[in-house]
Short mmCIF file of C-alpha atoms and ligand atoms in Angstrom, two decimals:
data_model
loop_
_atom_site.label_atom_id
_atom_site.label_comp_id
_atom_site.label_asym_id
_atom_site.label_seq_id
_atom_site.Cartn_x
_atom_site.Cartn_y
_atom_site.Cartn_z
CA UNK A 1 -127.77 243.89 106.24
CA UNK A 2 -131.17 242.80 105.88
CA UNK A 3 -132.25 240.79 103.15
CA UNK A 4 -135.31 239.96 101.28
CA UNK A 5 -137.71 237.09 102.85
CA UNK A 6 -136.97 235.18 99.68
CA UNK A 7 -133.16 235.44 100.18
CA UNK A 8 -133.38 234.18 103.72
CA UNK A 9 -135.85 231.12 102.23
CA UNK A 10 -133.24 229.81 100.51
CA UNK A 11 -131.19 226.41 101.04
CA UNK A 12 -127.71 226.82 99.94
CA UNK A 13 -127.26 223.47 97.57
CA UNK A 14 -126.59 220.45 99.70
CA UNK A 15 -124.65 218.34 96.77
CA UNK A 16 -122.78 221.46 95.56
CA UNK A 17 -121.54 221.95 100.07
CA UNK A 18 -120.23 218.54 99.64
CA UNK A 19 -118.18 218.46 96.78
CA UNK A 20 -116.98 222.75 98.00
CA UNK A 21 -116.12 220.75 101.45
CA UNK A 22 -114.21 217.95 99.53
CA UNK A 23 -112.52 221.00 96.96
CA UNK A 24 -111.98 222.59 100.01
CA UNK A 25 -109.90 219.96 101.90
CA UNK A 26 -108.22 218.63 98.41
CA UNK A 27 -106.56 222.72 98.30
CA UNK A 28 -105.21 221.58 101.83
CA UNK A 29 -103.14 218.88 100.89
CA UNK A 30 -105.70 216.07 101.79
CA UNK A 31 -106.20 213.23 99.65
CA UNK A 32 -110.16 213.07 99.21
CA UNK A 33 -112.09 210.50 97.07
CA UNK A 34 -115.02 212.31 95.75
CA UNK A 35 -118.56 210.61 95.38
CA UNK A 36 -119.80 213.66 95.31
CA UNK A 37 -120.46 215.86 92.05
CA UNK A 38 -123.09 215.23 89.88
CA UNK A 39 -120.67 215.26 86.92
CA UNK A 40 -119.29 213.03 84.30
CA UNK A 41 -115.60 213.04 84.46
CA UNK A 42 -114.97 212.36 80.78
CA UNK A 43 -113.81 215.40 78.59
CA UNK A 44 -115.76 216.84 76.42
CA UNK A 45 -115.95 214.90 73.19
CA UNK A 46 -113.72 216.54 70.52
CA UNK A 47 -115.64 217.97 67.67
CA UNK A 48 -117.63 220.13 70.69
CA UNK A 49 -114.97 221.72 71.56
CA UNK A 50 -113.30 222.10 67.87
CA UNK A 51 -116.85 224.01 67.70
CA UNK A 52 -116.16 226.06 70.47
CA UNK A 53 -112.70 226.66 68.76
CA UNK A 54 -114.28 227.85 65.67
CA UNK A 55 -116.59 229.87 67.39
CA UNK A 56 -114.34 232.33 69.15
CA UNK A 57 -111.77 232.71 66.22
CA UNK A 58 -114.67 233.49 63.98
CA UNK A 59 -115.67 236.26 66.52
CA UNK A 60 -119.51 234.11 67.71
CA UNK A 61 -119.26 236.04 70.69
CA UNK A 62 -121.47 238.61 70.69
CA UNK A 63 -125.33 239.04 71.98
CA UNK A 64 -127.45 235.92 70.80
CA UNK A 65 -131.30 235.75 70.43
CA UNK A 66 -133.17 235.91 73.28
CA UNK A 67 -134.23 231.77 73.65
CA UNK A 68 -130.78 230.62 71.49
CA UNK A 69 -129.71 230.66 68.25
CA UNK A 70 -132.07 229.09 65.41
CA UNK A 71 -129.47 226.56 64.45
CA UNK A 72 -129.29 225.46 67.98
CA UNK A 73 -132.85 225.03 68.06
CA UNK A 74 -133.18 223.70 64.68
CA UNK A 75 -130.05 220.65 66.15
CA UNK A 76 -132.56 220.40 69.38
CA UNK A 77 -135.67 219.41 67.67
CA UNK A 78 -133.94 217.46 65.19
CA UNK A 79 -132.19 215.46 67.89
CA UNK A 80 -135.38 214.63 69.41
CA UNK A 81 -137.22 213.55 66.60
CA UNK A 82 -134.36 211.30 65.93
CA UNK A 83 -134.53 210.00 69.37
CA UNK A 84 -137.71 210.00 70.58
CA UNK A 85 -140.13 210.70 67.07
CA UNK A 86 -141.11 213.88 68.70
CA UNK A 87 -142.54 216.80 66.85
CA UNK A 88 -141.25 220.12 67.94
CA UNK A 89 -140.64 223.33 66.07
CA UNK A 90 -137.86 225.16 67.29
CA UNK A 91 -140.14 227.93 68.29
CA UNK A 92 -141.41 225.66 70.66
CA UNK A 93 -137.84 225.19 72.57
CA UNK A 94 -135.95 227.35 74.50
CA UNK A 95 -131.99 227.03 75.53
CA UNK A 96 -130.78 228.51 78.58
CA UNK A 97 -127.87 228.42 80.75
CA UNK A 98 -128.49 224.61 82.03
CA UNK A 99 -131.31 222.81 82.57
CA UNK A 100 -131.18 224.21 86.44
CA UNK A 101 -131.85 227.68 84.80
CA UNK A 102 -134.30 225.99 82.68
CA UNK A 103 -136.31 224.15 85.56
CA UNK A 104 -136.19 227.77 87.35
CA UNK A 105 -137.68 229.82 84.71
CA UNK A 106 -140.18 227.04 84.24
CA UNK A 107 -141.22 227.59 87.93
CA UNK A 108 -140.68 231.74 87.25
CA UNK A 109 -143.33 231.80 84.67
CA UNK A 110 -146.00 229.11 85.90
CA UNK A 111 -146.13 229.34 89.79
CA UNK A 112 -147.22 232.20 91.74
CA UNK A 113 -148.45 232.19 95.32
CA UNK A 114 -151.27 229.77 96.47
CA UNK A 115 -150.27 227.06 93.51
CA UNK A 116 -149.06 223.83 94.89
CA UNK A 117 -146.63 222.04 92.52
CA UNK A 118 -145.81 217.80 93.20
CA UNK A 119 -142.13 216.61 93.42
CA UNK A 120 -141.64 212.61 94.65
CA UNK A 121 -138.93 212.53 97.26
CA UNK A 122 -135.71 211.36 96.75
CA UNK A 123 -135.63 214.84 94.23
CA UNK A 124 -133.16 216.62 93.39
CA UNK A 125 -132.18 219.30 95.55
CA UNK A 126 -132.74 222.19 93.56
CA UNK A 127 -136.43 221.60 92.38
CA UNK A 128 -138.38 222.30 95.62
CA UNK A 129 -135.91 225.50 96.35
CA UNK A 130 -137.05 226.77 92.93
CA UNK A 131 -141.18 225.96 93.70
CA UNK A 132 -140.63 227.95 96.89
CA UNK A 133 -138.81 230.83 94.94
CA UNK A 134 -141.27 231.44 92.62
CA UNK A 135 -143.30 231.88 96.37
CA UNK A 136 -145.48 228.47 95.43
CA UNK A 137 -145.95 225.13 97.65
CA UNK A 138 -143.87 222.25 97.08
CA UNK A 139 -145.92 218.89 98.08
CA UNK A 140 -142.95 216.16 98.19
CA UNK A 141 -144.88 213.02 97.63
CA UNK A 142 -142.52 210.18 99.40
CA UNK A 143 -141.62 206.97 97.45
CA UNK A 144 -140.52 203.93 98.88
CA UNK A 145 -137.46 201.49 97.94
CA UNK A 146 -139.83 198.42 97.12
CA UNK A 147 -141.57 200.21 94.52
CA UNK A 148 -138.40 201.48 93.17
CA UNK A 149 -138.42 204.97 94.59
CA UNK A 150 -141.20 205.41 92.02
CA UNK A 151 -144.59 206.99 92.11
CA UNK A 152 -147.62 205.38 90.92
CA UNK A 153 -150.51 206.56 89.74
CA UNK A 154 -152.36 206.56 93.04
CA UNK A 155 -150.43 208.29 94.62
CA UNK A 156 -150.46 211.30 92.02
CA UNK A 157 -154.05 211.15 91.71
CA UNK A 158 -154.43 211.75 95.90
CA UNK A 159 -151.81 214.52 95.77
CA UNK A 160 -153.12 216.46 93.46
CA UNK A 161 -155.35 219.33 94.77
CA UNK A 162 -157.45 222.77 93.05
CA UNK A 163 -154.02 224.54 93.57
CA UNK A 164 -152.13 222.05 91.59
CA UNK A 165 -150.41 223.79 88.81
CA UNK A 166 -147.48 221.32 88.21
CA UNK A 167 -145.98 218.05 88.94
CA UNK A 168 -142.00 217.34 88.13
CA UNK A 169 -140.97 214.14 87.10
CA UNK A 170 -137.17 213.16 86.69
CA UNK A 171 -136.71 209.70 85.13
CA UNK A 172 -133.46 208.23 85.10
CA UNK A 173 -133.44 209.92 88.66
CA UNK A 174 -130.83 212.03 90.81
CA UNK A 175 -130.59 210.56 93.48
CA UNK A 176 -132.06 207.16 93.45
CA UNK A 177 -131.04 206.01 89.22
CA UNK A 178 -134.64 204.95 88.86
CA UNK A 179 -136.24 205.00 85.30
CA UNK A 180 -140.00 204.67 84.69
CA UNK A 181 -141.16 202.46 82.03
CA UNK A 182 -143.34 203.50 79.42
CA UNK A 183 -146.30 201.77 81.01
CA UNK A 184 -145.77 203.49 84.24
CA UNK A 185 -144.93 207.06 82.56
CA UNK A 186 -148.80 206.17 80.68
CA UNK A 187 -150.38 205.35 83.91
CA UNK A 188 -149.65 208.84 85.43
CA UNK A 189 -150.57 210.09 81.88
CA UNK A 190 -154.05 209.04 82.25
CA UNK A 191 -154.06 211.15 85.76
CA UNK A 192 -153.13 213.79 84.02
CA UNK A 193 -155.60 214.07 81.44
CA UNK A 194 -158.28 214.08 83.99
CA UNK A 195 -156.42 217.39 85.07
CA UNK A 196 -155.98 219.18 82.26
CA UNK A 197 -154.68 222.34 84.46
CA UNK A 198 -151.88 220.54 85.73
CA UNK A 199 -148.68 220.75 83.52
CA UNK A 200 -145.94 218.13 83.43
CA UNK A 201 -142.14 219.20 83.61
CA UNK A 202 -140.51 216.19 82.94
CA UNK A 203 -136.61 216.01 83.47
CA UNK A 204 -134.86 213.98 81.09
CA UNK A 205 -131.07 215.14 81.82
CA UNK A 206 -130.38 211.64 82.45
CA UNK A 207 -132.21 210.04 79.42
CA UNK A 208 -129.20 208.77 77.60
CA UNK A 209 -127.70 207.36 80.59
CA UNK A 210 -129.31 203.75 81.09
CA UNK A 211 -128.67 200.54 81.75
CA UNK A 212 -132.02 198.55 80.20
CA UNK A 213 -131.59 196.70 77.06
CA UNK A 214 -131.30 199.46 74.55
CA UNK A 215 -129.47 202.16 77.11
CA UNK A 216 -132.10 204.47 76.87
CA UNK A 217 -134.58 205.26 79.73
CA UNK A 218 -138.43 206.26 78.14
CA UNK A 219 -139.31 209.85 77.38
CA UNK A 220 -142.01 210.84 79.36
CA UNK A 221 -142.79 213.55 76.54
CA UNK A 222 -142.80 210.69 73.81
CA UNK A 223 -145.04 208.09 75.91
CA UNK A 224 -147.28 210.90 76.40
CA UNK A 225 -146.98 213.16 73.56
CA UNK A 226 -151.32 212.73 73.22
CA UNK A 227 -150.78 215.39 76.25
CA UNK A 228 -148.79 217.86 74.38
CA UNK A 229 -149.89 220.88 75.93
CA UNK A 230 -149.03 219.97 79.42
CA UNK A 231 -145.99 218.13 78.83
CA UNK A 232 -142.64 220.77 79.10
CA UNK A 233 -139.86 218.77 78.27
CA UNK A 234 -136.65 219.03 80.29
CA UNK A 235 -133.01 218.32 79.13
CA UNK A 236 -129.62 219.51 78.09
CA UNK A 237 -125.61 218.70 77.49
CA UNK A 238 -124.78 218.57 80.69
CA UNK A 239 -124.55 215.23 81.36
CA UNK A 240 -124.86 212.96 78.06
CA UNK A 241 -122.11 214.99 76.36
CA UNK A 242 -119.94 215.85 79.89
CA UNK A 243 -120.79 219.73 79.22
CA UNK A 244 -121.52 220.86 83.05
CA UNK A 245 -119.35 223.56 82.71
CA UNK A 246 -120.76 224.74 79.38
CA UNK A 247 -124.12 225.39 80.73
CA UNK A 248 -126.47 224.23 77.73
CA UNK A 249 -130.02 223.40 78.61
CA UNK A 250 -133.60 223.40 77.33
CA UNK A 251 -137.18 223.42 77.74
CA UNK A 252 -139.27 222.30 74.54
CA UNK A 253 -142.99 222.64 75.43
CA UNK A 254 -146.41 224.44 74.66
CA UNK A 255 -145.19 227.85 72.56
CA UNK A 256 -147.13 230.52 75.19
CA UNK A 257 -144.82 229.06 78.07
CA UNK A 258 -141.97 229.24 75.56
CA UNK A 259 -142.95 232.78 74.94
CA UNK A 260 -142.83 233.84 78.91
CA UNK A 261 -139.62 231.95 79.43
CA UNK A 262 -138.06 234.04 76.29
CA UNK A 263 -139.80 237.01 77.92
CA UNK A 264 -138.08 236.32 81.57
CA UNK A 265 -135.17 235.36 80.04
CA UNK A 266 -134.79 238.65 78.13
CA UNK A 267 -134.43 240.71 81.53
CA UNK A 268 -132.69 237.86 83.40
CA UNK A 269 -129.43 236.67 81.84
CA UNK A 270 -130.03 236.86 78.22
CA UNK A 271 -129.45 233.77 77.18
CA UNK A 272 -126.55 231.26 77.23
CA UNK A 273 -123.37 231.97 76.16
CA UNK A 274 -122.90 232.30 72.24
CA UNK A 275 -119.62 230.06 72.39
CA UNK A 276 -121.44 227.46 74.02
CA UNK A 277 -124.34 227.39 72.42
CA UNK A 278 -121.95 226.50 68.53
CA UNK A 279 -120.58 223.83 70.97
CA UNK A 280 -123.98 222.54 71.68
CA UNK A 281 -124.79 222.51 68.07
CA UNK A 282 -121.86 220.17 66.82
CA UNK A 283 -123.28 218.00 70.34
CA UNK A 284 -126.67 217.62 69.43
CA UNK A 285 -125.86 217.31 65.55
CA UNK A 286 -122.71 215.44 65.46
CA UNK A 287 -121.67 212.04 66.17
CA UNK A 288 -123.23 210.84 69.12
CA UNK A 289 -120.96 207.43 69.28
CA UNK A 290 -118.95 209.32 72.37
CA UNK A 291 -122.04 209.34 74.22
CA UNK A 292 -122.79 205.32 74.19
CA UNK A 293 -118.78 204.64 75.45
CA UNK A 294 -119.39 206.97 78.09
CA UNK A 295 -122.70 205.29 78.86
CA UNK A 296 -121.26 201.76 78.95
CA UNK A 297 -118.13 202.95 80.85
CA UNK A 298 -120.75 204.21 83.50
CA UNK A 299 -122.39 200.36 83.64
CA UNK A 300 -118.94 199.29 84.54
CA UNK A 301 -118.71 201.67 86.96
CA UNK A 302 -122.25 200.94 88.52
CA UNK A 303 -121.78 197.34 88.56
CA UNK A 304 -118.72 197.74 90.76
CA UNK A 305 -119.85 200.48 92.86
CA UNK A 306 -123.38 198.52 93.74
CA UNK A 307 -121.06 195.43 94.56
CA UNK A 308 -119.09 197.08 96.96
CA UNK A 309 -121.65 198.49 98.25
CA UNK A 310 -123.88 195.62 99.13
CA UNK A 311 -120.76 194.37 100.68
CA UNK A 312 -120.70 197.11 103.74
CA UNK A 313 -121.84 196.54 106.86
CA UNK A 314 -125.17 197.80 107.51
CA UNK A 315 -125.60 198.88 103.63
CA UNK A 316 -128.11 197.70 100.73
CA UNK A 317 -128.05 198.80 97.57
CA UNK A 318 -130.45 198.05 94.61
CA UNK A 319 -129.39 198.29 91.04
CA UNK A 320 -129.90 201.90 89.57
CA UNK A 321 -131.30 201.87 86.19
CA UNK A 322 -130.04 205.12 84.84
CA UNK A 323 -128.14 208.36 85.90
CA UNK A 324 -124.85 208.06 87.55
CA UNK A 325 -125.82 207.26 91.35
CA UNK A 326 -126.03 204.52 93.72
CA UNK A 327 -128.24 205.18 96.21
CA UNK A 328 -127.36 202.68 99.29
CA UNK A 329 -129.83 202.21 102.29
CA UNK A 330 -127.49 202.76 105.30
CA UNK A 331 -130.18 202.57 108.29
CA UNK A 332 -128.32 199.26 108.92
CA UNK A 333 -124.82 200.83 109.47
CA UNK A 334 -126.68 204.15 112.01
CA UNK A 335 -126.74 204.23 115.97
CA UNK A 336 -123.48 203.19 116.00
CA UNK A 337 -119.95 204.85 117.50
CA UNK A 338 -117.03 204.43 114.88
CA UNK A 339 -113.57 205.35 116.40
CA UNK A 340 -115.41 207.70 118.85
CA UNK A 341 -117.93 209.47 116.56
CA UNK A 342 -121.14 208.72 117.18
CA UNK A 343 -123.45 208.11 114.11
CA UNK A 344 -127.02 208.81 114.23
CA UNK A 345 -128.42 209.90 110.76
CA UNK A 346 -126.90 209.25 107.39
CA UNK A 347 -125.37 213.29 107.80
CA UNK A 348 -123.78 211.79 110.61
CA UNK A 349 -122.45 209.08 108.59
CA UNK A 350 -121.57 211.06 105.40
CA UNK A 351 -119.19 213.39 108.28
CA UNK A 352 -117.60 210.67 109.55
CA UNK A 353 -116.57 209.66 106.34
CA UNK A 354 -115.49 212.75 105.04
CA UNK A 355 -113.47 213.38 108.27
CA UNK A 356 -112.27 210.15 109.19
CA UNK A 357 -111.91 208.13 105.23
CA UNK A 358 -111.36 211.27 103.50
CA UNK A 359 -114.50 209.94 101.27
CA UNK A 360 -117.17 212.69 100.02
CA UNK A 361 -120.55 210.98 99.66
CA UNK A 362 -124.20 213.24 99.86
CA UNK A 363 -126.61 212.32 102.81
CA UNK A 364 -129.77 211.36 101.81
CA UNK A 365 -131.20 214.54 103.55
CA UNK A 366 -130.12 216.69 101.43
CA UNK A 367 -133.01 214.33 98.41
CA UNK A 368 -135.77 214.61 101.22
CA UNK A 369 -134.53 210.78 101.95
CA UNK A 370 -132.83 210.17 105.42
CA UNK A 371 -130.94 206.97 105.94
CA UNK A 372 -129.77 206.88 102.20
CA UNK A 373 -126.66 208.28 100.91
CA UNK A 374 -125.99 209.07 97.02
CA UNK A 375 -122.80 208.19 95.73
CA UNK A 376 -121.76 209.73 92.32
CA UNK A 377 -119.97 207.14 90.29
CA UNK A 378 -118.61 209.24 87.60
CA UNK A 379 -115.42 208.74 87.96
CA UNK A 380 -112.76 206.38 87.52
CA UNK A 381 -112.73 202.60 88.46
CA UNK A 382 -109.45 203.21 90.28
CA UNK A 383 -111.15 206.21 92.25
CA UNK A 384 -114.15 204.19 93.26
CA UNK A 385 -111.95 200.89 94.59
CA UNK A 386 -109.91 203.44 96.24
CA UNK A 387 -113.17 204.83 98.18
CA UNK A 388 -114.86 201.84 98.44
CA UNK A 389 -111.86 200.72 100.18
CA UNK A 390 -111.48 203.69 102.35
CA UNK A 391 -115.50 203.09 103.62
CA UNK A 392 -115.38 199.34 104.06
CA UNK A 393 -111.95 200.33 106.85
CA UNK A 394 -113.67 203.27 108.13
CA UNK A 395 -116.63 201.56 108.72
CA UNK A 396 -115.35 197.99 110.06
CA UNK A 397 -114.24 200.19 113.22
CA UNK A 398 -117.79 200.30 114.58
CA UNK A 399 -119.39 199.68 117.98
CA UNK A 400 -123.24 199.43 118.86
CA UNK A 401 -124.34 201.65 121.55
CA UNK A 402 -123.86 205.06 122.65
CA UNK A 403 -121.05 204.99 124.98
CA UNK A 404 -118.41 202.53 122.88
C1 PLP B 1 -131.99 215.95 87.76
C2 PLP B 1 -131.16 217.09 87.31
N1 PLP B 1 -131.73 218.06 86.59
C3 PLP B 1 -131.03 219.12 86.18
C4 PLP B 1 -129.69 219.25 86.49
C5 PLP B 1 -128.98 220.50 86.06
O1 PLP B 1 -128.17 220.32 84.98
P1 PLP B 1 -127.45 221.55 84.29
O2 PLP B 1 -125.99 221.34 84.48
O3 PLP B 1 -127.83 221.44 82.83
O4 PLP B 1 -127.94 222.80 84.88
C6 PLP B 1 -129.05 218.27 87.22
C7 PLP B 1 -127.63 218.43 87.60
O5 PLP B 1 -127.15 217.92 88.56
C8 PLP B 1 -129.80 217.16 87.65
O6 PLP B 1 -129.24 216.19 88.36
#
């Protein structure tokens, strides 16, 4: 069969293979200790899904307004104003089916061929798929580890070029946990405003997951809400409220981008599901105590996870500041042979551990980062002594050279 050019373009995701591989060998019996999904493992808070409860027997669960219900919107811009002080009408926000659904749109309705839009490597997988499906350039910018996998300001200003259209930003990050501060977020404001064609999408999925002193990372949109019309503000339920599988997420920016989204969302999937979005509501709205446990249960988790790490031969790990992820340097622990596998590149490494420890960890290739892995550390103490265990054995068995 032959398929489209942009079909063949596209990069099946690299985190979502991992934890599929680890499902995979889980259904056959095998006992696998998964760093793998990007998801909390907590339930979802009560009163969400009492909401979700109420929904169905009250028969919610027809066709929804195109962009989500009013009283969704209406909990959105409410929540951030609580949060953040910002000012949006709910005209100005749009809910979709995640914020991946979200971020594509946002690529759907501002990129066309010839635009070039900026993404600092480690990113997440899916935003330079979604550039190149909407047929523009992505221009990964690297970062380095000893300026906290961060860009600066300089290095914006160089990238950006007369085709320019966007830049995405994604503070606390996935992979490497970093958060900007608000003086960094203003220093790449003030590049910005000397480009008043570019637009910002800043992803904030990971905004309530944070480990500085008042366990919230900055909101690019606040710090920079003087740029209001070229700021599109990413985020969701997802992650703060453990909702992957709800598929809540939102864009609240400029209204004529808000307007095309609506437009593209209108022949595209209509919207999220009604159900879901009356759980989103009583998410946003209600009490948000369940989200700070499940934020300082995470610090636990990272504390232990970055110990272990740093312990492993060949590994470093800095601190992450937000998200869920340790992102270990492992070019110490490569051109090696462990029991008879020869390791090369952190996909080698990742392999042998999912063969050989029955471990599921991402390679850093998959974040435009090679010699890194990302480890996902939500989930239980128990599961990440049990894995960290697992590594240390599977890599204490190593030999340097190529013919050990
Ligand atoms: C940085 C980032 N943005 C967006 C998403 C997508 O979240 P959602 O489940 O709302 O589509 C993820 C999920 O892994 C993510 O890590």
């Amino acid at each position: 069969m032959k398929l489209a050019d942009r079909a063949r373009r596209i990069a099946p995701s690299a985190t979502m293979a991992v934890d599929a591989k680890a499902k995979e060998m889980q259904g056959a019996g095998i006992n696998v200790v998964s760093f793998g999904a990007g998801e909390p493992d907590f339930p979802t808070p009560p009163h969400v899904k009492e909401a979700a409860s109420r929904a169905i027997s009250a028969n919610f669960t027809k066709y929804t307004p195109v962009g989500g219900i009013p009283e969704l919107r209406e909990a959105i811009a409410q929540r951030l104003k609580e949060d953040d002080r910002l000012d949006y009408r709910p005209e100005q926000i749009v809910v979709g089916n995640g914020a991946k659904d979200i971020c594509f749109s946002i690529c759907q309705v501002l990129l066309q061929a010839g635009d070039e839009a900026i993404i600092p490597a480690p990113y997440w997988v899916s935003y330079a798929e979604q550039v190149a499906l909407a047929d523009a350039r992505p221009v990964i910018v690297p970062t380095r580890e000893e300026s906290g996998f961060k860009i600066s300001a300089a290095q914006l200003d160089a990238a950006i070029t007369g085709q320019t259209r966007l830049v995405i930003l994604n503070s606390p990050c996935n992979p490497t946990g970093a958060v900007y501060t608000a003086a960094e977020l203003r220093a790449l404001g003030e590049v910005l405003e000397r480009h008043p064609e570019v637009m910002l999408l800043t992803d904030e999925i990971y905004k309530k997951i944070a480990y500085g002193d008042d366990g919230r990372a900055p909101s690019a949109a606040a710090v920079l809400a003087h740029l209001a019309e070229q700021v599109i503000l990413v985020d969701g339920a997802s992650k703060a409220y453990s909702m992957t599988g709800w598929r809540i997420g939102f864009a609240a920016g400029p209204a004529p981008l808000m307007a095309a989204m609506r437009n593209l969302q209108s022949h595209s999937t209509s919207g999220a599901a009604s159900i879901s979005q009356k759980a989103a509501v009583a998410a946003f709205a209600g009490d948000q105590g369940e989200v700070e446990r499940m934020r300082r249960e995470f610090q636990r988790r990272r504390d232990t996870i970055v110990a272990a790490l740093n312990a492993m031969p060949g590994f470093r790990c800095s601190v992450p500041g937000g998200a869920f992820y340790a992102f270990p340097n492992v070019q110490g622990a490569l051109g090696r042979t462990y029991r008879g596998s020869r390791v090369d590149t952190s996909l080698d490494l990742a392999t042998y551990l999912l063969e050989e420890a029955h471990v599921a960890v991402t390679h850093g290739e998959a974040f435009g980062a090679p010699g890194y892995l990302r480890l996902s550390y939500a989930t239980s103490l128990e599961h990440i002594d049990e894995g960290m265990r697992r590594m240390a054995n599977a890599l204490a068995a190593r030999h340097v050279g190529a013919s050990a």
